[in-house]
Coordinates of C-alpha atoms in Angstrom, one line a residue:
Chain A
M110 CA -25.0 -67.2 -101.3
K111 CA -25.5 -66.8 -105.0
I112 CA -26.4 -63.3 -106.1
A113 CA -27.3 -62.0 -109.6
V114 CA -26.6 -58.3 -110.5
L115 CA -28.5 -57.1 -113.5
G116 CA -27.0 -53.9 -114.7
V117 CA -23.3 -53.4 -113.6
G118 CA -22.8 -49.7 -113.4
L119 CA -21.9 -47.7 -110.3
I120 CA -24.6 -49.2 -108.1
G121 CA -24.6 -52.7 -109.5
G122 CA -20.8 -52.8 -109.6
S123 CA -20.6 -51.6 -106.0
I124 CA -23.2 -54.2 -104.9
G125 CA -21.1 -56.9 -106.6
L126 CA -17.8 -55.8 -105.1
A127 CA -19.3 -55.6 -101.6
A128 CA -21.2 -58.9 -101.9
R129 CA -18.0 -60.7 -103.1
Q130 CA -15.8 -59.2 -100.4
R131 CA -18.1 -59.1 -97.5
L132 CA -20.7 -61.9 -98.0
G133 CA -18.3 -64.2 -99.9
S134 CA -21.1 -64.5 -102.4
E135 CA -20.8 -65.8 -105.9
V136 CA -21.9 -62.9 -108.1
I137 CA -23.2 -63.4 -111.6
G138 CA -23.6 -60.2 -113.7
W139 CA -25.7 -59.4 -116.7
G140 CA -26.1 -56.2 -118.7
P141 CA -27.0 -55.2 -122.2
N142 CA -23.5 -53.9 -122.8
R143 CA -20.8 -56.6 -123.4
P144 CA -17.7 -54.3 -122.7
T145 CA -19.2 -53.0 -119.5
L146 CA -19.7 -56.6 -118.3
E147 CA -16.1 -57.5 -119.2
R148 CA -14.9 -54.4 -117.3
A149 CA -17.0 -55.4 -114.3
E150 CA -15.3 -58.8 -114.3
E151 CA -11.9 -57.3 -114.6
L152 CA -12.6 -55.0 -111.6
G153 CA -13.8 -58.0 -109.5
A154 CA -17.3 -56.7 -109.3
I155 CA -18.7 -60.0 -110.6
D156 CA -17.4 -63.5 -110.7
R157 CA -18.6 -64.1 -114.2
S158 CA -21.1 -62.7 -116.7
A159 CA -24.2 -64.4 -118.0
A160 CA -25.4 -64.3 -121.6
S161 CA -29.1 -63.6 -120.6
V162 CA -31.2 -62.5 -117.7
A163 CA -32.5 -66.1 -117.4
E164 CA -28.9 -67.5 -117.1
A165 CA -27.9 -64.9 -114.5
C166 CA -30.9 -65.6 -112.3
E167 CA -30.6 -69.4 -112.4
G168 CA -30.1 -70.5 -108.8
A169 CA -29.7 -66.9 -107.5
E170 CA -31.0 -66.3 -104.0
V171 CA -31.1 -62.5 -104.4
V172 CA -31.4 -60.7 -107.7
F173 CA -30.4 -57.0 -107.7
C174 CA -31.8 -54.9 -110.7
A175 CA -29.7 -51.8 -111.1
C176 CA -30.4 -50.2 -114.5
P177 CA -31.8 -46.8 -115.3
V178 CA -35.3 -46.1 -114.0
S179 CA -36.9 -46.1 -117.4
A180 CA -35.9 -49.7 -118.1
L181 CA -36.2 -51.0 -114.5
T182 CA -39.7 -52.4 -114.4
E183 CA -39.3 -54.5 -117.5
L184 CA -35.9 -55.8 -116.3
A185 CA -37.3 -56.7 -112.8
R186 CA -40.3 -58.4 -114.5
A187 CA -37.9 -60.5 -116.6
A188 CA -35.9 -61.3 -113.5
L189 CA -39.0 -62.5 -111.7
A190 CA -40.0 -64.7 -114.7
A191 CA -36.5 -66.2 -114.7
S192 CA -36.1 -66.7 -110.9
G193 CA -37.2 -69.7 -108.8
P194 CA -40.0 -69.6 -106.2
E195 CA -37.5 -69.1 -103.3
A196 CA -35.6 -66.2 -104.9
A197 CA -35.9 -62.5 -103.9
V198 CA -35.8 -59.8 -106.5
T199 CA -35.0 -56.2 -105.6
D200 CA -34.1 -53.0 -107.5
A201 CA -32.2 -49.8 -106.9
G202 CA -34.4 -47.3 -108.6
S203 CA -34.8 -43.8 -107.1
T204 CA -38.6 -43.8 -107.4
K205 CA -40.7 -46.7 -106.2
R206 CA -44.5 -46.1 -106.7
E207 CA -44.5 -47.1 -110.4
I208 CA -42.4 -50.3 -110.1
V209 CA -44.2 -51.4 -107.0
A210 CA -47.6 -50.8 -108.7
E211 CA -46.5 -53.1 -111.5
L212 CA -44.7 -55.9 -109.6
G213 CA -45.8 -55.5 -105.9
E214 CA -48.2 -58.4 -106.1
D215 CA -45.3 -60.8 -106.7
A216 CA -44.3 -62.2 -103.3
R217 CA -40.7 -62.4 -104.3
F218 CA -40.4 -58.7 -105.3
V219 CA -39.0 -56.2 -102.8
G220 CA -38.6 -52.6 -104.1
G221 CA -35.4 -50.9 -103.0
H222 CA -33.5 -47.5 -103.2
P223 CA -30.0 -47.0 -101.8
L224 CA -29.2 -43.3 -101.1
A225 CA -25.7 -43.4 -102.5
G226 CA -23.7 -42.6 -105.6
A227 CA -25.6 -39.6 -106.8
E228 CA -22.4 -37.7 -107.8
T229 CA -20.7 -40.3 -110.0
A230 CA -21.6 -43.0 -112.5
G231 CA -20.2 -46.1 -114.2
V232 CA -18.6 -49.3 -113.0
G233 CA -15.2 -47.6 -113.0
N234 CA -16.4 -45.6 -109.9
A235 CA -17.8 -48.7 -108.1
R236 CA -16.5 -49.2 -104.6
P237 CA -17.2 -51.9 -102.0
D238 CA -17.8 -49.3 -99.4
L239 CA -20.3 -47.2 -101.4
F240 CA -23.2 -48.1 -99.2
D241 CA -21.4 -47.9 -95.8
G242 CA -23.8 -46.1 -93.5
A243 CA -26.2 -45.1 -96.3
R244 CA -29.9 -45.3 -95.9
W245 CA -31.4 -48.0 -98.1
Y246 CA -35.1 -47.9 -98.4
L247 CA -37.1 -51.0 -99.0
T248 CA -40.8 -50.9 -100.1
P249 CA -42.5 -54.2 -99.4
T250 CA -46.2 -54.6 -99.9
E251 CA -48.8 -56.8 -98.2
H252 CA -48.0 -59.5 -100.8
T253 CA -44.3 -59.6 -100.1
A254 CA -43.1 -62.9 -98.6
P255 CA -41.5 -62.2 -95.2
G256 CA -38.6 -64.6 -96.2
A257 CA -37.9 -62.6 -99.4
Y258 CA -37.9 -59.3 -97.4
E259 CA -35.7 -60.7 -94.7
R260 CA -33.1 -62.1 -97.2
V261 CA -32.9 -58.7 -99.0
E262 CA -32.7 -56.8 -95.8
A263 CA -29.9 -59.0 -94.4
A264 CA -27.9 -58.8 -97.6
I265 CA -28.2 -54.9 -97.5
R266 CA -26.9 -54.8 -94.0
E267 CA -23.9 -56.9 -95.0
L268 CA -23.3 -54.6 -98.0
G269 CA -23.0 -51.7 -95.4
G270 CA -26.4 -50.1 -95.9
R271 CA -29.0 -49.1 -93.3
P272 CA -32.3 -50.7 -94.6
R273 CA -35.6 -49.2 -93.7
A274 CA -39.1 -50.3 -94.8
L275 CA -41.3 -47.6 -96.1
D276 CA -44.5 -47.6 -98.2
A277 CA -43.6 -46.9 -101.8
L278 CA -45.8 -43.9 -102.0
A279 CA -44.4 -42.5 -98.7
H280 CA -40.9 -43.1 -100.1
D281 CA -41.6 -41.2 -103.3
R282 CA -43.3 -38.3 -101.3
L283 CA -40.3 -38.2 -99.0
M284 CA -37.8 -37.9 -101.8
A285 CA -40.1 -35.4 -103.5
T286 CA -40.1 -33.2 -100.4
V287 CA -36.5 -33.4 -99.2
S288 CA -34.8 -33.4 -102.7
H289 CA -37.0 -33.0 -105.8
L290 CA -39.0 -30.0 -104.5
P291 CA -35.9 -28.0 -103.4
H292 CA -34.6 -28.5 -106.9
V293 CA -37.9 -27.2 -108.4
I294 CA -37.9 -24.3 -106.1
A295 CA -34.2 -23.4 -106.9
D296 CA -35.2 -23.1 -110.5
V297 CA -38.3 -21.0 -109.7
L298 CA -36.3 -18.6 -107.5
V299 CA -33.7 -18.2 -110.3
G300 CA -36.3 -17.5 -112.9
Q301 CA -38.1 -15.0 -110.6
A302 CA -34.9 -13.1 -109.7
A303 CA -33.9 -13.0 -113.3
S304 CA -37.2 -11.4 -114.2
E305 CA -37.1 -8.9 -111.3
L306 CA -33.5 -7.9 -112.1
A307 CA -34.1 -7.5 -115.8
R308 CA -37.0 -5.1 -115.2
D309 CA -34.6 -2.6 -113.7
S310 CA -31.3 -3.7 -115.4
E311 CA -30.1 -4.3 -111.9
Q312 CA -27.5 -6.9 -111.0
L313 CA -27.9 -9.6 -108.3
P314 CA -27.3 -7.6 -105.1
D315 CA -25.3 -9.2 -102.3
V316 CA -27.9 -9.5 -99.6
G317 CA -26.5 -12.5 -97.7
P318 CA -26.4 -16.2 -98.2
S319 CA -30.2 -17.0 -98.5
F320 CA -30.6 -16.6 -102.3
R321 CA -27.3 -18.2 -103.3
D322 CA -27.8 -21.1 -100.9
A323 CA -31.4 -21.7 -102.0
T324 CA -30.4 -21.7 -105.7
R325 CA -27.1 -23.6 -105.6
V326 CA -28.7 -26.6 -107.3
A327 CA -30.7 -24.6 -109.9
G328 CA -30.4 -26.3 -113.3
S329 CA -28.0 -29.0 -112.2
N330 CA -27.7 -32.0 -114.6
P331 CA -30.7 -31.3 -116.7
A332 CA -31.0 -34.8 -118.4
I333 CA -30.8 -36.6 -115.0
W334 CA -33.3 -34.3 -113.4
G335 CA -35.7 -34.3 -116.3
D336 CA -35.9 -38.1 -115.8
I337 CA -36.2 -37.8 -112.0
F338 CA -39.0 -35.2 -112.2
A339 CA -40.8 -37.3 -114.8
A340 CA -40.5 -40.6 -113.0
N341 CA -41.6 -39.2 -109.7
R342 CA -44.2 -36.8 -111.2
E343 CA -47.1 -37.9 -109.0
A344 CA -45.2 -37.3 -105.8
V345 CA -43.5 -34.1 -107.0
V346 CA -46.9 -32.7 -107.9
V347 CA -48.2 -33.5 -104.4
A348 CA -45.1 -31.8 -102.9
I349 CA -45.6 -28.7 -105.1
D350 CA -49.3 -28.6 -104.1
D351 CA -48.3 -28.9 -100.4
A352 CA -45.7 -26.1 -100.8
T353 CA -48.1 -23.8 -102.6
A354 CA -50.8 -24.4 -99.9
R355 CA -48.3 -23.6 -97.2
L356 CA -47.1 -20.5 -99.1
R357 CA -50.7 -19.3 -99.4
E358 CA -51.1 -19.7 -95.6
V359 CA -48.0 -17.7 -94.8
R360 CA -48.9 -15.1 -97.4
E361 CA -52.1 -14.4 -95.4
L362 CA -50.0 -14.2 -92.2
I363 CA -47.5 -11.8 -93.7
A364 CA -50.3 -9.7 -95.4
S365 CA -51.8 -9.2 -91.9
G366 CA -48.6 -7.3 -91.0
D367 CA -48.6 -8.7 -87.5
A368 CA -44.9 -8.8 -86.8
T369 CA -45.3 -10.7 -83.5
E370 CA -47.3 -13.5 -85.1
I371 CA -45.0 -13.6 -88.1
A372 CA -42.0 -13.9 -85.7
A373 CA -43.7 -16.7 -83.9
W374 CA -44.2 -18.6 -87.1
H375 CA -40.6 -18.0 -88.1
A376 CA -39.4 -19.1 -84.7
Q377 CA -41.3 -22.4 -85.1
A378 CA -39.4 -23.1 -88.3
A379 CA -36.2 -22.6 -86.3
E380 CA -37.4 -25.2 -83.8
L381 CA -38.4 -27.7 -86.6
A382 CA -35.0 -27.2 -88.4
R383 CA -33.2 -27.9 -85.2
R384 CA -35.2 -31.1 -84.6
L385 CA -34.6 -32.3 -88.2
E386 CA -30.9 -31.8 -87.7
E387 CA -30.9 -33.7 -84.4
D388 CA -32.9 -36.6 -86.0
A389 CA -30.5 -36.7 -88.9
G390 CA -27.6 -36.8 -86.4
A391 CA -29.2 -39.6 -84.5
G392 CA -30.0 -41.4 -87.7
S393 CA -26.5 -41.6 -88.9
E394 CA -25.7 -43.9 -86.0
G395 CA -28.7 -46.1 -86.5
Chain B
M181 CA -19.6 19.6 -95.1
K182 CA -21.8 19.4 -92.0
I183 CA -23.6 16.1 -91.6
A184 CA -26.2 15.0 -89.0
V185 CA -26.6 11.3 -88.1
L186 CA -29.9 10.5 -86.3
G187 CA -29.5 7.1 -84.7
V188 CA -25.9 6.1 -84.0
G189 CA -25.9 2.3 -84.0
L190 CA -23.9 0.1 -86.5
I191 CA -25.1 2.0 -89.6
G192 CA -25.2 5.5 -88.2
G193 CA -21.9 5.0 -86.4
S194 CA -20.2 3.7 -89.5
I195 CA -21.6 6.6 -91.6
G196 CA -20.1 9.0 -88.9
L197 CA -16.7 7.3 -88.9
A198 CA -16.5 7.3 -92.7
A199 CA -17.8 10.8 -93.1
R200 CA -15.3 12.2 -90.5
Q201 CA -12.3 10.3 -91.9
R202 CA -13.0 10.4 -95.6
L203 CA -15.1 13.6 -96.2
G204 CA -13.5 15.6 -93.3
S205 CA -17.1 16.3 -92.3
E206 CA -18.3 17.7 -89.1
V207 CA -20.7 15.0 -87.8
I208 CA -23.4 15.8 -85.3
G209 CA -25.1 12.9 -83.7
W210 CA -28.5 12.5 -82.1
G211 CA -30.3 9.5 -80.6
P212 CA -32.8 8.6 -78.0
N213 CA -30.2 6.8 -75.8
R214 CA -27.7 9.1 -74.0
P215 CA -25.1 6.4 -73.2
T216 CA -25.0 5.3 -76.9
L217 CA -24.4 8.9 -78.0
E218 CA -21.5 9.1 -75.5
R219 CA -20.1 5.9 -76.8
A220 CA -20.3 7.1 -80.4
E221 CA -18.4 10.2 -79.4
E222 CA -15.7 8.2 -77.6
L223 CA -15.3 6.0 -80.7
G224 CA -15.0 9.0 -82.9
A225 CA -18.2 8.3 -84.8
I226 CA -19.5 11.8 -84.2
D227 CA -17.8 15.1 -83.4
R228 CA -20.5 16.0 -80.8
S229 CA -24.0 15.0 -79.8
A230 CA -27.1 17.2 -80.0
A231 CA -29.8 17.3 -77.4
S232 CA -32.6 17.2 -80.0
V233 CA -33.3 16.4 -83.6
A234 CA -33.8 20.1 -84.3
E235 CA -30.4 20.9 -82.8
A236 CA -28.7 18.1 -84.8
C237 CA -30.2 19.2 -88.1
E238 CA -29.4 22.9 -87.7
G239 CA -27.1 23.8 -90.6
A240 CA -26.6 20.2 -91.7
E241 CA -26.2 19.7 -95.5
V242 CA -27.1 16.0 -95.4
V243 CA -29.1 14.3 -92.6
F244 CA -28.8 10.5 -92.3
C245 CA -31.7 8.8 -90.4
A246 CA -30.5 5.3 -89.2
C247 CA -32.9 4.0 -86.6
P248 CA -35.1 0.8 -86.7
V249 CA -37.6 0.7 -89.5
S250 CA -40.6 0.9 -87.2
A251 CA -39.5 4.4 -86.0
L252 CA -37.9 5.6 -89.2
T253 CA -40.8 7.5 -90.9
E254 CA -41.5 9.6 -87.9
L255 CA -37.8 10.4 -87.4
A256 CA -37.3 11.4 -91.0
R257 CA -40.4 13.6 -90.8
A258 CA -39.0 15.4 -87.7
A259 CA -35.7 15.8 -89.5
L260 CA -37.4 17.4 -92.6
A261 CA -39.3 19.7 -90.2
A262 CA -36.0 20.8 -88.5
S263 CA -33.9 21.1 -91.7
G264 CA -33.4 24.1 -93.9
P265 CA -34.6 24.4 -97.6
E266 CA -31.2 23.3 -99.0
A267 CA -30.7 20.3 -96.8
A268 CA -31.0 16.7 -98.1
V269 CA -32.5 14.1 -95.7
T270 CA -32.0 10.4 -96.3
D271 CA -32.5 7.1 -94.4
A272 CA -31.0 3.7 -94.2
G273 CA -34.1 1.5 -93.8
S274 CA -34.3 -1.9 -95.4
T275 CA -37.8 -1.3 -96.9
K276 CA -38.6 1.8 -98.9
R277 CA -42.2 1.9 -100.2
E278 CA -43.8 3.0 -96.9
I279 CA -41.4 5.8 -96.0
V280 CA -41.4 7.1 -99.6
A281 CA -45.2 7.0 -99.7
E282 CA -45.2 9.2 -96.6
L283 CA -42.3 11.6 -97.4
G284 CA -41.6 11.3 -101.1
E285 CA -43.4 14.5 -101.9
D286 CA -40.8 16.5 -100.0
A287 CA -38.1 17.6 -102.5
R288 CA -35.4 17.3 -99.8
F289 CA -36.1 13.6 -99.0
V290 CA -34.1 10.8 -100.7
G291 CA -34.9 7.3 -99.5
G292 CA -31.8 5.1 -99.1
H293 CA -30.8 1.5 -98.2
P294 CA -27.2 0.4 -97.8
L295 CA -26.7 -3.4 -98.2
A296 CA -24.2 -3.8 -95.3
G297 CA -24.0 -4.8 -91.7
A298 CA -26.7 -7.4 -91.7
E299 CA -24.7 -9.7 -89.4
T300 CA -23.9 -7.4 -86.5
A301 CA -25.4 -4.4 -84.6
G302 CA -24.5 -1.6 -82.3
V303 CA -22.1 1.3 -82.5
G304 CA -19.4 -0.9 -81.0
N305 CA -19.3 -2.7 -84.3
A306 CA -19.2 0.4 -86.5
R307 CA -16.4 0.6 -89.0
P308 CA -15.4 3.4 -91.4
D309 CA -15.1 0.7 -94.2
L310 CA -18.5 -0.9 -93.6
F311 CA -19.9 0.4 -96.9
D312 CA -16.8 -0.2 -99.1
G313 CA -18.0 -1.7 -102.3
A314 CA -21.5 -2.2 -101.0
R315 CA -24.6 -1.5 -103.1
W316 CA -26.5 1.5 -101.6
Y317 CA -30.0 1.9 -103.1
L318 CA -31.5 5.4 -103.4
T319 CA -35.2 5.8 -104.2
P320 CA -35.9 9.3 -105.4
T321 CA -39.3 10.3 -106.6
E322 CA -40.5 12.8 -109.3
H323 CA -40.6 15.4 -106.5
T324 CA -37.0 14.9 -105.3
A325 CA -34.8 17.9 -106.0
P326 CA -31.9 17.0 -108.3
G327 CA -29.5 18.9 -106.0
A328 CA -30.6 16.9 -102.9
Y329 CA -30.2 13.6 -104.8
E330 CA -26.8 14.5 -106.1
R331 CA -25.5 15.6 -102.7
V332 CA -26.7 12.3 -101.1
E333 CA -25.3 10.3 -104.0
A334 CA -21.9 12.0 -103.8
A335 CA -21.7 11.6 -100.0
I336 CA -22.4 7.9 -100.4
R337 CA -19.7 7.4 -102.9
E338 CA -17.2 9.1 -100.5
L339 CA -18.4 6.7 -97.8
G340 CA -17.4 3.8 -100.0
G341 CA -20.8 2.8 -101.2
R342 CA -22.0 2.1 -104.8
P343 CA -25.2 4.2 -105.1
R344 CA -28.0 3.2 -107.5
A345 CA -31.3 4.8 -108.0
L346 CA -34.3 2.5 -108.0
D347 CA -38.0 3.0 -107.7
A348 CA -39.1 2.4 -104.1
L349 CA -41.5 -0.3 -105.1
A350 CA -39.0 -2.0 -107.4
H351 CA -36.5 -1.9 -104.5
D352 CA -38.9 -3.6 -102.1
R353 CA -39.8 -6.2 -104.7
L354 CA -36.2 -6.9 -105.5
M355 CA -35.4 -7.4 -101.8
A356 CA -38.5 -9.5 -101.4
T357 CA -37.4 -11.7 -104.3
V358 CA -33.7 -12.2 -103.6
S359 CA -33.8 -12.2 -99.8
H360 CA -37.2 -12.3 -98.1
L361 CA -38.8 -14.9 -100.3
P362 CA -35.9 -17.4 -99.9
H363 CA -36.4 -17.0 -96.1
V364 CA -40.1 -17.7 -96.4
I365 CA -39.5 -20.7 -98.6
A366 CA -36.8 -22.1 -96.2
D367 CA -39.4 -22.0 -93.4
V368 CA -42.0 -23.7 -95.7
L369 CA -39.6 -26.5 -96.7
V370 CA -38.7 -27.2 -93.1
G371 CA -42.3 -27.4 -92.1
Q372 CA -43.2 -29.6 -95.0
A373 CA -40.3 -32.0 -94.4
A374 CA -41.1 -32.2 -90.7
S375 CA -44.7 -33.2 -91.5
E376 CA -43.6 -35.8 -94.1
L377 CA -41.0 -37.3 -91.8
A378 CA -43.3 -37.4 -88.8
R379 CA -45.8 -39.4 -90.8
D380 CA -43.4 -42.4 -91.1
S381 CA -41.3 -41.6 -88.0
E382 CA -38.4 -41.4 -90.5
Q383 CA -35.3 -39.2 -90.0
L384 CA -34.0 -36.6 -92.5
P385 CA -32.2 -38.8 -95.1
D386 CA -29.0 -37.6 -96.6
V387 CA -30.0 -37.0 -100.2
G388 CA -27.5 -34.4 -101.1
P389 CA -27.1 -30.7 -100.4
S390 CA -30.3 -29.4 -101.9
F391 CA -32.5 -29.5 -98.8
R392 CA -29.9 -28.3 -96.3
D393 CA -28.7 -25.5 -98.6
A394 CA -32.3 -24.4 -99.2
T395 CA -33.2 -24.4 -95.5
R396 CA -30.0 -23.0 -94.0
V397 CA -31.7 -19.7 -93.0
A398 CA -34.9 -21.3 -91.8
G399 CA -36.1 -19.5 -88.6
S400 CA -33.1 -17.3 -88.3
N401 CA -33.4 -14.2 -86.0
P402 CA -37.2 -14.4 -85.5
A403 CA -37.7 -10.9 -84.1
I404 CA -35.7 -9.2 -86.9
W405 CA -37.4 -11.3 -89.6
G406 CA -40.8 -10.7 -88.1
D407 CA -40.2 -7.0 -88.5
I408 CA -38.8 -7.3 -92.1
F409 CA -41.7 -9.5 -93.3
A410 CA -44.2 -7.1 -91.7
A411 CA -42.5 -3.9 -93.0
N412 CA -42.2 -5.3 -96.6
R413 CA -45.5 -7.2 -96.5
E414 CA -46.8 -5.8 -99.8
A415 CA -43.7 -6.8 -101.8
V416 CA -43.3 -10.1 -100.0
V417 CA -46.9 -11.0 -100.8
V418 CA -46.3 -10.1 -104.5
A419 CA -43.1 -12.3 -104.5
I420 CA -45.0 -15.2 -102.9
D421 CA -47.8 -14.8 -105.5
D422 CA -45.2 -14.8 -108.3
A423 CA -43.5 -17.9 -106.8
T424 CA -46.8 -19.8 -106.5
A425 CA -47.8 -18.9 -110.0
R426 CA -44.4 -20.2 -111.3
L427 CA -44.8 -23.3 -109.2
R428 CA -48.3 -23.9 -110.7
E429 CA -46.7 -23.7 -114.2
V430 CA -43.9 -26.1 -113.5
R431 CA -46.4 -28.4 -111.7
E432 CA -48.3 -28.7 -115.0
L433 CA -45.0 -29.3 -116.9
I434 CA -43.9 -32.1 -114.5
A435 CA -47.4 -33.6 -114.4
S436 CA -47.2 -34.0 -118.1
G437 CA -44.3 -36.4 -117.5
D438 CA -42.4 -35.2 -120.6
A439 CA -38.8 -35.7 -119.4
T440 CA -37.4 -33.8 -122.5
E441 CA -39.5 -30.7 -121.9
I442 CA -38.8 -30.8 -118.2
A443 CA -35.1 -31.1 -118.8
A444 CA -35.2 -28.1 -121.2
W445 CA -37.0 -26.1 -118.5
H446 CA -34.4 -27.2 -115.9
A447 CA -31.5 -26.3 -118.3
Q448 CA -32.9 -22.8 -118.8
A449 CA -32.6 -22.3 -115.0
A450 CA -29.0 -23.3 -115.2
E451 CA -28.5 -20.7 -117.9
L452 CA -30.3 -18.0 -115.9
A453 CA -28.3 -18.9 -112.7
R454 CA -25.0 -18.6 -114.7
R455 CA -26.1 -15.2 -116.0
L456 CA -27.1 -13.9 -112.5
E457 CA -23.6 -14.9 -111.2
E458 CA -21.9 -13.2 -114.1
D459 CA -23.9 -10.0 -113.6
A460 CA -23.1 -10.1 -109.9
G461 CA -19.4 -10.5 -110.6
A462 CA -19.5 -7.6 -113.0
G463 CA -21.5 -5.6 -110.5
S464 CA -18.9 -5.9 -107.8
E465 CA -16.6 -3.8 -109.9
G466 CA -19.2 -1.1 -110.8

């Protein structure tokens, strides 16, 4: 199988390594940065580099686009223009609604998002086992050719990932809820505590793990998170609205002062948390 | 110094142990439960038990009220009725606005809240060093006699605590912000994630530590938290309102899609989080 990797950083490099070692694929790399391409070739992440997107995509059966989200739609568009009618083009961007809205009518495009590599960057950190056991979302549309979807899905399984089809909007909302919203809330809690403490020149009292746990990610990697919040703004806004609506509900419950009803609500959260953990445990085997 | 301890569970028992060992005080205990009183005497937490609140308070210079919040105001009221004009009466309840509103006009009453012992309960877990280095809030009012305040404050220092005067409402708001609100939000996040995942029959994806950290306390000890939320409902409602107002602000910022402005806001949270940690570090020596 001939594979093109457009953008050979951590994700693209790891796709190349895994594809060459596990699928025995021929991997052609392209990227805007000549030294990075040369490094990828040295590290064995690609067989050879192409001078253009068109050259990289020529004859490729699957094209992986793995550049930063802000440049992704244009790169994938160029890949589709350069690829043959039987090719499948996918991407590795962490938000999906925007790119799918732009390219989802092309039968050869399959949006993708591997949940891996968040902590590091660069082809120097690429590993053939980066995706082992990792969820890899795919966001086909009604226009996606079944053959293109199946080819991408099969390749991802061979790379070690656990593919799952999800509507692009559902994907973005899910990421907003389980990752982006907790980051927003961590920032809010920190700002609120700072105001409250400043009012009485008091220090942060040690009242148990709830505050520190909830704010551990406050302000982490501002540049990266600025881009994530901006790219996924529609879904993050929906998640914030959902959270504020839920907070308004529990506000009324707590204002009622009915300790029994409040305890029942709180106990329900314990049950849901337990179920989420069970599901996650089961999921890691799937 | 003669001390009365009304309610000899974990907190009252630890006050008794520390007062006897460190202040050389005579400690008289009272509680509604005879076997608990006997156990406290066996463990050396009290010198002897009294048959009534009045008997326990007779001649006591400081009276500590350490029963559950729901019975605290009535207990402290009985202690004030039974105590002499020179006595100081304090409590160990985790919310202060309500009891101070009821008893704050009595010059001998000093509201209190030691931040210790949240994990265990019962006189069997009492320890003379339970309060060592722990913040111990005191909530005097304009009516509080300076002599009563100073006697309680001095006793708390000898027990190992770090006393700090705070307005009762400020205390409750601080607790609401740094402890009760994170618990409410953990429950909200779990409920929201459960709804989102159920919609697509998806499992909780592993997207990093933010969600698990933020929801670690979801649904913990429903009965205890039902009482805390109910007792501190005014302050928790204010904290929820503050959080929703802040969420509405950041919602607008994120909706704007300006990654640079969003990153700047996020970076500010990092700075505030760093400062809170520094303050907390400095505070532990104070």
